[in-house]
PDB file of C-alpha atoms and ligand atoms in Angstrom:
ATOM      1  CA  MET Y   1     -18.463  -5.157  12.014  1.00  0.00           C
ATOM      2  CA  THR Y   2     -18.182  -8.135  14.333  1.00  0.00           C
ATOM      3  CA  SER Y   3     -14.516  -9.194  13.988  1.00  0.00           C
ATOM      4  CA  THR Y   4     -11.590  -6.974  14.974  1.00  0.00           C
ATOM      5  CA  PRO Y   5     -10.798  -4.574  12.110  1.00  0.00           C
ATOM      6  CA  SER Y   6      -7.456  -4.972  10.323  1.00  0.00           C
ATOM      7  CA  LEU Y   7      -6.826  -1.271  10.755  1.00  0.00           C
ATOM      8  CA  ASP Y   8      -8.288   1.364  13.041  1.00  0.00           C
ATOM      9  CA  VAL Y   9      -7.006   4.940  12.985  1.00  0.00           C
ATOM     10  CA  ARG Y  10      -8.410   7.404  15.549  1.00  0.00           C
ATOM     11  CA  GLY Y  11      -7.772  11.147  15.638  1.00  0.00           C
ATOM     12  CA  LEU Y  12      -4.343  10.783  14.050  1.00  0.00           C
ATOM     13  CA  ALA Y  13      -2.477  14.092  13.865  1.00  0.00           C
ATOM     14  CA  TYR Y  14       1.140  14.624  12.891  1.00  0.00           C
ATOM     15  CA  ALA Y  15       3.503  17.529  12.333  1.00  0.00           C
ATOM     16  CA  TYR Y  16       6.956  17.008  10.788  1.00  0.00           C
ATOM     17  CA  PRO Y  17       9.963  18.150  12.847  1.00  0.00           C
ATOM     18  CA  ASP Y  18      10.164  21.368  10.792  1.00  0.00           C
ATOM     19  CA  GLY Y  19       6.690  22.225  12.095  1.00  0.00           C
ATOM     20  CA  HIS Y  20       4.765  21.443   8.919  1.00  0.00           C
ATOM     21  CA  GLN Y  21       1.541  19.757   9.973  1.00  0.00           C
ATOM     22  CA  ALA Y  22       0.496  17.036   7.505  1.00  0.00           C
ATOM     23  CA  LEU Y  23      -2.314  15.204   9.352  1.00  0.00           C
ATOM     24  CA  PHE Y  24      -5.085  16.957  11.275  1.00  0.00           C
ATOM     25  CA  GLY Y  25      -7.128  14.187  12.909  1.00  0.00           C
ATOM     26  CA  VAL Y  26      -7.588  11.202  10.622  1.00  0.00           C
ATOM     27  CA  ASP Y  27     -10.274   8.629  11.470  1.00  0.00           C
ATOM     28  CA  LEU Y  28     -10.725   5.432   9.491  1.00  0.00           C
ATOM     29  CA  THR Y  29     -11.515   1.771   9.978  1.00  0.00           C
ATOM     30  CA  ILE Y  30     -10.794  -1.037   7.543  1.00  0.00           C
ATOM     31  CA  GLY Y  31     -12.376  -4.438   8.108  1.00  0.00           C
ATOM     32  CA  ARG Y  32     -10.593  -7.718   7.595  1.00  0.00           C
ATOM     33  CA  GLY Y  33     -10.397  -8.681   3.920  1.00  0.00           C
ATOM     34  CA  GLU Y  34     -11.518  -5.275   2.599  1.00  0.00           C
ATOM     35  CA  ARG Y  35      -9.710  -3.646  -0.334  1.00  0.00           C
ATOM     36  CA  VAL Y  36      -9.728   0.118   0.058  1.00  0.00           C
ATOM     37  CA  ALA Y  37      -8.213   2.861  -2.115  1.00  0.00           C
ATOM     38  CA  LEU Y  38      -6.733   5.984  -0.513  1.00  0.00           C
ATOM     39  CA  LEU Y  39      -7.155   8.875  -2.950  1.00  0.00           C
ATOM     40  CA  GLY Y  40      -6.126  12.490  -2.687  1.00  0.00           C
ATOM     41  CA  PRO Y  41      -4.082  15.208  -4.372  1.00  0.00           C
ATOM     42  CA  ASN Y  42      -0.307  15.680  -4.072  1.00  0.00           C
ATOM     43  CA  GLY Y  43       0.606  16.773  -0.577  1.00  0.00           C
ATOM     44  CA  ALA Y  44      -2.670  15.570   0.991  1.00  0.00           C
ATOM     45  CA  GLY Y  45      -0.814  13.465   3.564  1.00  0.00           C
ATOM     46  CA  LYS Y  46      -1.263   9.987   2.075  1.00  0.00           C
ATOM     47  CA  THR Y  47       2.351   8.863   2.434  1.00  0.00           C
ATOM     48  CA  THR Y  48       2.557  10.478   5.873  1.00  0.00           C
ATOM     49  CA  LEU Y  49      -0.454   8.391   6.912  1.00  0.00           C
ATOM     50  CA  VAL Y  50       1.085   5.210   5.437  1.00  0.00           C
ATOM     51  CA  LEU Y  51       4.309   5.786   7.411  1.00  0.00           C
ATOM     52  CA  HIS Y  52       2.285   5.716  10.646  1.00  0.00           C
ATOM     53  CA  LEU Y  53       0.793   2.295   9.919  1.00  0.00           C
ATOM     54  CA  ASN Y  54       3.936   0.361  10.883  1.00  0.00           C
ATOM     55  CA  GLY Y  55       5.487   2.893  13.204  1.00  0.00           C
ATOM     56  CA  ILE Y  56       8.035   4.535  10.878  1.00  0.00           C
ATOM     57  CA  LEU Y  57       6.457   7.791  12.058  1.00  0.00           C
ATOM     58  CA  ALA Y  58       4.964   8.051  15.542  1.00  0.00           C
ATOM     59  CA  ALA Y  59       1.596   9.749  16.009  1.00  0.00           C
ATOM     60  CA  GLY Y  60       1.667  13.291  17.379  1.00  0.00           C
ATOM     61  CA  ALA Y  61      -1.869  12.688  18.658  1.00  0.00           C
ATOM     62  CA  GLY Y  62      -4.372   9.879  18.258  1.00  0.00           C
ATOM     63  CA  SER Y  63      -3.801   6.191  17.690  1.00  0.00           C
ATOM     64  CA  VAL Y  64      -3.255   3.480  15.085  1.00  0.00           C
ATOM     65  CA  THR Y  65      -4.357  -0.086  15.859  1.00  0.00           C
ATOM     66  CA  VAL Y  66      -3.591  -3.088  13.646  1.00  0.00           C
ATOM     67  CA  ALA Y  67      -5.691  -6.194  14.267  1.00  0.00           C
ATOM     68  CA  GLY Y  68      -6.288  -5.006  17.812  1.00  0.00           C
ATOM     69  CA  LEU Y  69      -2.607  -4.274  18.480  1.00  0.00           C
ATOM     70  CA  PRO Y  70      -1.650  -0.633  19.142  1.00  0.00           C
ATOM     71  CA  VAL Y  71       1.188   0.621  16.912  1.00  0.00           C
ATOM     72  CA  GLY Y  72       3.991   1.757  19.191  1.00  0.00           C
ATOM     73  CA  LYS Y  73       7.386   0.767  20.552  1.00  0.00           C
ATOM     74  CA  LYS Y  74       6.024  -2.089  22.655  1.00  0.00           C
ATOM     75  CA  HIS Y  75       4.832  -4.329  19.793  1.00  0.00           C
ATOM     76  CA  MET Y  76       7.034  -3.034  16.984  1.00  0.00           C
ATOM     77  CA  ALA Y  77       8.375  -6.389  15.720  1.00  0.00           C
ATOM     78  CA  GLU Y  78       4.903  -7.883  15.551  1.00  0.00           C
ATOM     79  CA  ILE Y  79       3.481  -4.726  13.942  1.00  0.00           C
ATOM     80  CA  ARG Y  80       6.198  -4.814  11.262  1.00  0.00           C
ATOM     81  CA  ARG Y  81       5.165  -8.409  10.440  1.00  0.00           C
ATOM     82  CA  LYS Y  82       1.458  -7.578  10.380  1.00  0.00           C
ATOM     83  CA  VAL Y  83       1.730  -4.471   8.188  1.00  0.00           C
ATOM     84  CA  GLY Y  84       3.362  -5.051   4.817  1.00  0.00           C
ATOM     85  CA  ILE Y  85       4.188  -1.761   3.132  1.00  0.00           C
ATOM     86  CA  VAL Y  86       5.176  -1.599  -0.518  1.00  0.00           C
ATOM     87  CA  PHE Y  87       6.864   1.807  -0.853  1.00  0.00           C
ATOM     88  CA  GLN Y  88       6.434   3.956  -3.912  1.00  0.00           C
ATOM     89  CA  ASP Y  89      10.110   3.551  -4.784  1.00  0.00           C
ATOM     90  CA  PRO Y  90      11.230  -0.125  -4.837  1.00  0.00           C
ATOM     91  CA  ASP Y  91      14.808   1.018  -4.230  1.00  0.00           C
ATOM     92  CA  ASP Y  92      13.731   1.968  -0.693  1.00  0.00           C
ATOM     93  CA  GLN Y  93      12.872  -1.684  -0.163  1.00  0.00           C
ATOM     94  CA  LEU Y  94      15.473  -3.821  -1.967  1.00  0.00           C
ATOM     95  CA  PHE Y  95      18.949  -3.824  -0.491  1.00  0.00           C
ATOM     96  CA  MET Y  96      20.293  -7.398  -0.622  1.00  0.00           C
ATOM     97  CA  PRO Y  97      22.704  -8.835  -3.259  1.00  0.00           C
ATOM     98  CA  THR Y  98      20.030 -11.131  -4.753  1.00  0.00           C
ATOM     99  CA  VAL Y  99      16.278 -11.144  -5.214  1.00  0.00           C
ATOM    100  CA  ARG Y 100      16.076 -14.381  -3.200  1.00  0.00           C
ATOM    101  CA  GLU Y 101      17.787 -12.811  -0.172  1.00  0.00           C
ATOM    102  CA  ASP Y 102      15.554  -9.755  -0.325  1.00  0.00           C
ATOM    103  CA  VAL Y 103      12.398 -11.894  -0.370  1.00  0.00           C
ATOM    104  CA  ALA Y 104      13.784 -14.189   2.361  1.00  0.00           C
ATOM    105  CA  PHE Y 105      14.703 -11.281   4.650  1.00  0.00           C
ATOM    106  CA  GLY Y 106      11.295 -10.822   6.333  1.00  0.00           C
ATOM    107  CA  PRO Y 107      10.394 -14.479   6.931  1.00  0.00           C
ATOM    108  CA  ALA Y 108      14.008 -15.216   8.016  1.00  0.00           C
ATOM    109  CA  SER Y 109      13.882 -12.457  10.642  1.00  0.00           C
ATOM    110  CA  ALA Y 110      10.627 -14.041  11.832  1.00  0.00           C
ATOM    111  CA  GLY Y 111      12.582 -17.281  12.417  1.00  0.00           C
ATOM    112  CA  LEU Y 112      11.906 -19.305   9.262  1.00  0.00           C
ATOM    113  CA  ARG Y 113      14.834 -21.443   8.032  1.00  0.00           C
ATOM    114  CA  GLY Y 114      15.789 -24.118   5.488  1.00  0.00           C
ATOM    115  CA  ALA Y 115      13.259 -25.764   3.185  1.00  0.00           C
ATOM    116  CA  ALA Y 116      10.309 -23.925   4.751  1.00  0.00           C
ATOM    117  CA  LEU Y 117      11.989 -20.585   4.008  1.00  0.00           C
ATOM    118  CA  ASP Y 118      12.857 -21.631   0.439  1.00  0.00           C
ATOM    119  CA  ALA Y 119       9.238 -22.626  -0.164  1.00  0.00           C
ATOM    120  CA  VAL Y 120       7.914 -19.270   1.082  1.00  0.00           C
ATOM    121  CA  VAL Y 121      10.364 -17.353  -1.131  1.00  0.00           C
ATOM    122  CA  GLU Y 122       9.515 -19.511  -4.134  1.00  0.00           C
ATOM    123  CA  ARG Y 123       5.776 -19.039  -3.634  1.00  0.00           C
ATOM    124  CA  ALA Y 124       6.020 -15.250  -3.187  1.00  0.00           C
ATOM    125  CA  LEU Y 125       8.122 -14.884  -6.361  1.00  0.00           C
ATOM    126  CA  GLU Y 126       5.740 -17.122  -8.316  1.00  0.00           C
ATOM    127  CA  LYS Y 127       2.786 -14.968  -7.245  1.00  0.00           C
ATOM    128  CA  VAL Y 128       4.348 -11.887  -8.828  1.00  0.00           C
ATOM    129  CA  GLY Y 129       5.643 -13.714 -11.910  1.00  0.00           C
ATOM    130  CA  MET Y 130       9.317 -13.384 -10.919  1.00  0.00           C
ATOM    131  CA  ALA Y 131      10.184 -17.014 -10.124  1.00  0.00           C
ATOM    132  CA  GLY Y 132      12.990 -17.086 -12.700  1.00  0.00           C
ATOM    133  CA  TYR Y 133      14.775 -14.085 -11.161  1.00  0.00           C
ATOM    134  CA  ALA Y 134      15.693 -15.379  -7.689  1.00  0.00           C
ATOM    135  CA  ASP Y 135      19.463 -15.255  -8.247  1.00  0.00           C
ATOM    136  CA  ARG Y 136      19.616 -11.866  -9.999  1.00  0.00           C
ATOM    137  CA  PRO Y 137      20.767  -8.720  -8.205  1.00  0.00           C
ATOM    138  CA  PRO Y 138      17.711  -6.470  -7.731  1.00  0.00           C
ATOM    139  CA  HIS Y 139      19.579  -3.452  -9.119  1.00  0.00           C
ATOM    140  CA  HIS Y 140      19.937  -5.227 -12.477  1.00  0.00           C
ATOM    141  CA  LEU Y 141      16.157  -5.463 -12.892  1.00  0.00           C
ATOM    142  CA  SER Y 142      13.856  -3.001 -14.613  1.00  0.00           C
ATOM    143  CA  PHE Y 143      11.705  -0.666 -12.516  1.00  0.00           C
ATOM    144  CA  GLY Y 144       8.565  -2.760 -13.058  1.00  0.00           C
ATOM    145  CA  GLN Y 145      10.434  -5.950 -12.155  1.00  0.00           C
ATOM    146  CA  ARG Y 146      11.785  -4.311  -8.988  1.00  0.00           C
ATOM    147  CA  ARG Y 147       8.250  -3.217  -8.065  1.00  0.00           C
ATOM    148  CA  ARG Y 148       7.085  -6.824  -8.384  1.00  0.00           C
ATOM    149  CA  VAL Y 149       9.972  -8.090  -6.243  1.00  0.00           C
ATOM    150  CA  ALA Y 150       9.098  -5.407  -3.667  1.00  0.00           C
ATOM    151  CA  VAL Y 151       5.548  -6.794  -3.597  1.00  0.00           C
ATOM    152  CA  ALA Y 152       6.984 -10.328  -3.174  1.00  0.00           C
ATOM    153  CA  THR Y 153       9.145  -9.257  -0.193  1.00  0.00           C
ATOM    154  CA  VAL Y 154       5.976  -8.125   1.545  1.00  0.00           C
ATOM    155  CA  LEU Y 155       3.823 -11.116   0.521  1.00  0.00           C
ATOM    156  CA  ALA Y 156       6.479 -13.443   1.952  1.00  0.00           C
ATOM    157  CA  THR Y 157       5.765 -12.133   5.454  1.00  0.00           C
ATOM    158  CA  GLU Y 158       2.028 -12.959   5.114  1.00  0.00           C
ATOM    159  CA  PRO Y 159       0.869  -9.602   6.477  1.00  0.00           C
ATOM    160  CA  GLU Y 160      -2.498  -8.885   8.079  1.00  0.00           C
ATOM    161  CA  ILE Y 161      -2.730  -5.795   5.908  1.00  0.00           C
ATOM    162  CA  LEU Y 162      -0.956  -4.975   2.676  1.00  0.00           C
ATOM    163  CA  VAL Y 163      -0.359  -1.262   2.109  1.00  0.00           C
ATOM    164  CA  LEU Y 164       0.765  -0.133  -1.339  1.00  0.00           C
ATOM    165  CA  ASP Y 165       1.887   3.424  -2.120  1.00  0.00           C
ATOM    166  CA  GLU Y 166       1.237   4.071  -5.829  1.00  0.00           C
ATOM    167  CA  PRO Y 167       1.601   0.433  -6.952  1.00  0.00           C
ATOM    168  CA  SER Y 168       0.730   1.018 -10.610  1.00  0.00           C
ATOM    169  CA  SER Y 169       3.011   4.010 -11.227  1.00  0.00           C
ATOM    170  CA  ASN Y 170       5.695   3.337 -13.855  1.00  0.00           C
ATOM    171  CA  LEU Y 171       4.287  -0.089 -14.744  1.00  0.00           C
ATOM    172  CA  ASP Y 172       3.574  -0.922 -18.367  1.00  0.00           C
ATOM    173  CA  PRO Y 173      -0.090  -1.795 -19.082  1.00  0.00           C
ATOM    174  CA  ALA Y 174       0.500  -5.575 -18.995  1.00  0.00           C
ATOM    175  CA  SER Y 175       2.433  -5.383 -15.695  1.00  0.00           C
ATOM    176  CA  ARG Y 176      -0.234  -3.087 -14.265  1.00  0.00           C
ATOM    177  CA  ARG Y 177      -2.919  -5.646 -15.121  1.00  0.00           C
ATOM    178  CA  GLU Y 178      -0.824  -8.548 -13.824  1.00  0.00           C
ATOM    179  CA  LEU Y 179      -0.319  -6.756 -10.500  1.00  0.00           C
ATOM    180  CA  ALA Y 180      -4.090  -6.218 -10.357  1.00  0.00           C
ATOM    181  CA  ASP Y 181      -4.572  -9.973 -10.868  1.00  0.00           C
ATOM    182  CA  VAL Y 182      -2.103 -10.669  -8.039  1.00  0.00           C
ATOM    183  CA  LEU Y 183      -3.838  -8.236  -5.674  1.00  0.00           C
ATOM    184  CA  ARG Y 184      -7.270  -9.658  -6.500  1.00  0.00           C
ATOM    185  CA  SER Y 185      -6.079 -13.219  -5.891  1.00  0.00           C
ATOM    186  CA  LEU Y 186      -4.829 -12.422  -2.368  1.00  0.00           C
ATOM    187  CA  ASP Y 187      -6.917 -13.167   0.659  1.00  0.00           C
ATOM    188  CA  VAL Y 188      -5.597 -10.169   2.582  1.00  0.00           C
ATOM    189  CA  THR Y 189      -6.732  -6.697   3.630  1.00  0.00           C
ATOM    190  CA  VAL Y 190      -5.436  -4.094   1.169  1.00  0.00           C
ATOM    191  CA  LEU Y 191      -5.003  -0.334   1.486  1.00  0.00           C
ATOM    192  CA  MET Y 192      -3.828   1.114  -1.810  1.00  0.00           C
ATOM    193  CA  VAL Y 193      -2.682   4.717  -2.252  1.00  0.00           C
ATOM    194  CA  THR Y 194      -3.203   5.695  -5.861  1.00  0.00           C
ATOM    195  CA  HIS Y 195      -3.658   8.511  -8.359  1.00  0.00           C
ATOM    196  CA  ASP Y 196      -4.736   5.832 -10.875  1.00  0.00           C
ATOM    197  CA  LEU Y 197      -8.501   6.185 -10.450  1.00  0.00           C
ATOM    198  CA  PRO Y 198      -9.503   3.434 -12.927  1.00  0.00           C
ATOM    199  CA  TYR Y 199      -7.187   1.101 -10.970  1.00  0.00           C
ATOM    200  CA  ALA Y 200      -8.937   2.091  -7.730  1.00  0.00           C
ATOM    201  CA  LEU Y 201     -12.330   1.373  -9.322  1.00  0.00           C
ATOM    202  CA  GLU Y 202     -11.153  -1.955 -10.683  1.00  0.00           C
ATOM    203  CA  LEU Y 203      -9.629  -3.223  -7.435  1.00  0.00           C
ATOM    204  CA  CYS Y 204     -11.237  -1.448  -4.522  1.00  0.00           C
ATOM    205  CA  PRO Y 205     -14.969  -1.470  -3.809  1.00  0.00           C
ATOM    206  CA  ARG Y 206     -14.400   1.308  -1.256  1.00  0.00           C
ATOM    207  CA  SER Y 207     -12.383   4.525  -1.391  1.00  0.00           C
ATOM    208  CA  LEU Y 208     -11.245   7.130   1.087  1.00  0.00           C
ATOM    209  CA  VAL Y 209     -10.382  10.667   0.028  1.00  0.00           C
ATOM    210  CA  LEU Y 210      -7.634  12.289   2.086  1.00  0.00           C
ATOM    211  CA  SER Y 211      -7.432  16.022   1.569  1.00  0.00           C
ATOM    212  CA  GLU Y 212      -5.420  18.578   3.541  1.00  0.00           C
ATOM    213  CA  GLY Y 213      -4.734  16.025   6.248  1.00  0.00           C
ATOM    214  CA  VAL Y 214      -8.298  14.846   6.935  1.00  0.00           C
ATOM    215  CA  ILE Y 215     -10.599  12.191   5.502  1.00  0.00           C
ATOM    216  CA  ALA Y 216     -12.925  14.178   3.254  1.00  0.00           C
ATOM    217  CA  ALA Y 217     -14.961  11.262   1.885  1.00  0.00           C
ATOM    218  CA  ASP Y 218     -15.445   7.552   2.509  1.00  0.00           C
ATOM    219  CA  GLY Y 219     -17.724   5.449   0.347  1.00  0.00           C
ATOM    220  CA  PRO Y 220     -18.173   3.148  -2.632  1.00  0.00           C
ATOM    221  CA  THR Y 221     -15.450   3.938  -5.193  1.00  0.00           C
ATOM    222  CA  ARG Y 222     -17.944   4.291  -8.046  1.00  0.00           C
ATOM    223  CA  GLU Y 223     -20.015   6.838  -6.103  1.00  0.00           C
ATOM    224  CA  ILE Y 224     -16.948   8.868  -5.146  1.00  0.00           C
ATOM    225  CA  LEU Y 225     -15.583   8.934  -8.697  1.00  0.00           C
ATOM    226  CA  SER Y 226     -19.024   9.920 -10.014  1.00  0.00           C
ATOM    227  CA  ASP Y 227     -19.380  12.864  -7.619  1.00  0.00           C
ATOM    228  CA  GLU Y 228     -18.081  15.674  -9.836  1.00  0.00           C
ATOM    229  CA  GLU Y 229     -18.322  18.368  -7.182  1.00  0.00           C
ATOM    230  CA  LEU Y 230     -16.380  16.266  -4.633  1.00  0.00           C
ATOM    231  CA  MET Y 231     -13.791  15.318  -7.231  1.00  0.00           C
ATOM    232  CA  THR Y 232     -13.161  18.917  -8.294  1.00  0.00           C
ATOM    233  CA  ARG Y 233     -13.002  20.137  -4.695  1.00  0.00           C
ATOM    234  CA  HIS Y 234     -10.176  17.691  -3.958  1.00  0.00           C
ATOM    235  CA  ARG Y 235      -8.264  18.061  -7.231  1.00  0.00           C
ATOM    236  CA  LEU Y 236      -9.150  14.544  -8.396  1.00  0.00           C
ATOM    237  CA  GLU Y 237      -9.466  14.109 -12.149  1.00  0.00           C
ATOM    238  CA  LEU Y 238     -10.519  11.114 -14.187  1.00  0.00           C
ATOM    239  CA  PRO Y 239      -8.501  10.277 -17.306  1.00  0.00           C
ATOM    240  CA  PHE Y 240      -9.877  11.684 -20.558  1.00  0.00           C
ATOM    241  CA  GLY Y 241     -12.976   9.793 -21.682  1.00  0.00           C
ATOM    242  CA  PHE Y 242     -13.204   7.599 -18.558  1.00  0.00           C
ATOM    243  CA  VAL Y 243     -16.786   7.245 -17.261  1.00  0.00           C
ATOM    244  CA  PRO Y 244     -16.875   5.367 -13.918  1.00  0.00           C
ATOM    245  CA  GLY Y 245     -20.570   4.458 -14.272  1.00  0.00           C
ATOM    246  CA  SER Y 246     -19.911   2.675 -17.566  1.00  0.00           C
ATOM    247  CA  VAL Y 247     -17.375   0.190 -16.148  1.00  0.00           C
ATOM    248  CA  ALA Y 248     -18.807  -3.219 -15.294  1.00  0.00           C
TER     249      ALA Y 248
HETATM  250  N1  ATP J 301      10.002  15.199   5.740  1.00  0.00           N
HETATM  251  C1  ATP J 301       9.114  16.196   5.679  1.00  0.00           C
HETATM  252  N2  ATP J 301       9.289  17.344   6.360  1.00  0.00           N
HETATM  253  C2  ATP J 301       8.387  18.350   6.298  1.00  0.00           C
HETATM  254  N3  ATP J 301       7.241  18.301   5.604  1.00  0.00           N
HETATM  255  C3  ATP J 301       6.998  17.171   4.899  1.00  0.00           C
HETATM  256  C4  ATP J 301       7.919  16.059   4.887  1.00  0.00           C
HETATM  257  N4  ATP J 301       7.401  15.088   4.091  1.00  0.00           N
HETATM  258  C5  ATP J 301       6.232  15.574   3.634  1.00  0.00           C
HETATM  259  N5  ATP J 301       5.977  16.822   4.104  1.00  0.00           N
HETATM  260  C6  ATP J 301       4.801  17.652   3.839  1.00  0.00           C
HETATM  261  O1  ATP J 301       3.648  17.003   4.367  1.00  0.00           O
HETATM  262  C7  ATP J 301       2.543  17.116   3.476  1.00  0.00           C
HETATM  263  C8  ATP J 301       2.019  15.739   3.121  1.00  0.00           C
HETATM  264  O2  ATP J 301       2.998  15.060   2.368  1.00  0.00           O
HETATM  265  P1  ATP J 301       2.789  13.568   1.845  1.00  0.00           P
HETATM  266  O3  ATP J 301       4.074  13.104   1.270  1.00  0.00           O
HETATM  267  O4  ATP J 301       2.182  12.758   2.947  1.00  0.00           O
HETATM  268  O5  ATP J 301       1.704  13.792   0.692  1.00  0.00           O
HETATM  269  P2  ATP J 301       1.064  12.736  -0.329  1.00  0.00           P
HETATM  270  O6  ATP J 301      -0.417  12.806  -0.141  1.00  0.00           O
HETATM  271  O7  ATP J 301       1.704  11.411  -0.153  1.00  0.00           O
HETATM  272  O8  ATP J 301       1.412  13.383  -1.751  1.00  0.00           O
HETATM  273  P3  ATP J 301       1.816  12.680  -3.173  1.00  0.00           P
HETATM  274  O9  ATP J 301       0.499  12.389  -3.861  1.00  0.00           O
HETATM  275  O10 ATP J 301       2.547  13.775  -3.870  1.00  0.00           O
HETATM  276  O11 ATP J 301       2.646  11.466  -2.905  1.00  0.00           O
HETATM  277  C9  ATP J 301       3.035  17.916   2.280  1.00  0.00           C
HETATM  278  O12 ATP J 301       2.617  19.244   2.438  1.00  0.00           O
HETATM  279  C10 ATP J 301       4.543  17.812   2.361  1.00  0.00           C
HETATM  280  O13 ATP J 301       5.154  18.964   1.849  1.00  0.00           O
HETATM  281 MG1   MG J 302       2.919  10.199  -1.400  1.00  0.00          MG
END
């Protein structure tokens, strides 16, 4: 890899304040423009890892570097702009009276004003098919609509890396496909946490398996999903009748 990776995680370990250790030395590198799925069973540490990527949690040991910038107190504002996290629950992300204000929040805190700000908000909402909803209160929208607005709030900040925690959960099949179209159309590095293995195969050429707080596998998604022994060992199961090798 010649250019600086979008994300570099070295020896990341973390224990929660109650003493429960969730990460035991995670190493991974994601190159610019890659789309990578982060797979793993419940409790593997996926969300804990995600919360380190923009400094919500601070590493117990090891380091996280985003586009060459170490995640830490010193560069926090810039890190928060570079790492766009779409949380599993959109209600953790939407807190303004209108959709427009929620989407404007990030670019406005970065200094954007007036017509330039309006244009960014408009474009982000168009990308997720929510252009007609700018003046609605987010809490009046359906779950799937809120998820899309949450994606728009992050797109509006033009992040270096887009991190999505379970983006397809609770979406109807059409919304799930539309979000896939959005993600494919973006020219941005993507790290996607998912239990939706067909979605990982569709969107991410590469997958990481996180299991018991360490990276247990890293390779082409199709090869990982086809490795029955690996899949069973890490409690990963394909949906009934789904054969990864048969998908074009
Ligand atoms: N606030 C907390 N305090 C103590 N332990 C926690 C806390 N949050 C998570 N844990 C523990 O850390 C481990 C990793 O949790 P994490 O939420 O990162 O898993 P996950 O891989 O995201 O799982 P899921 O697929 O269910 O979302 C689990 O054993 C969990 O019980
Ligand atoms: Mg989680």
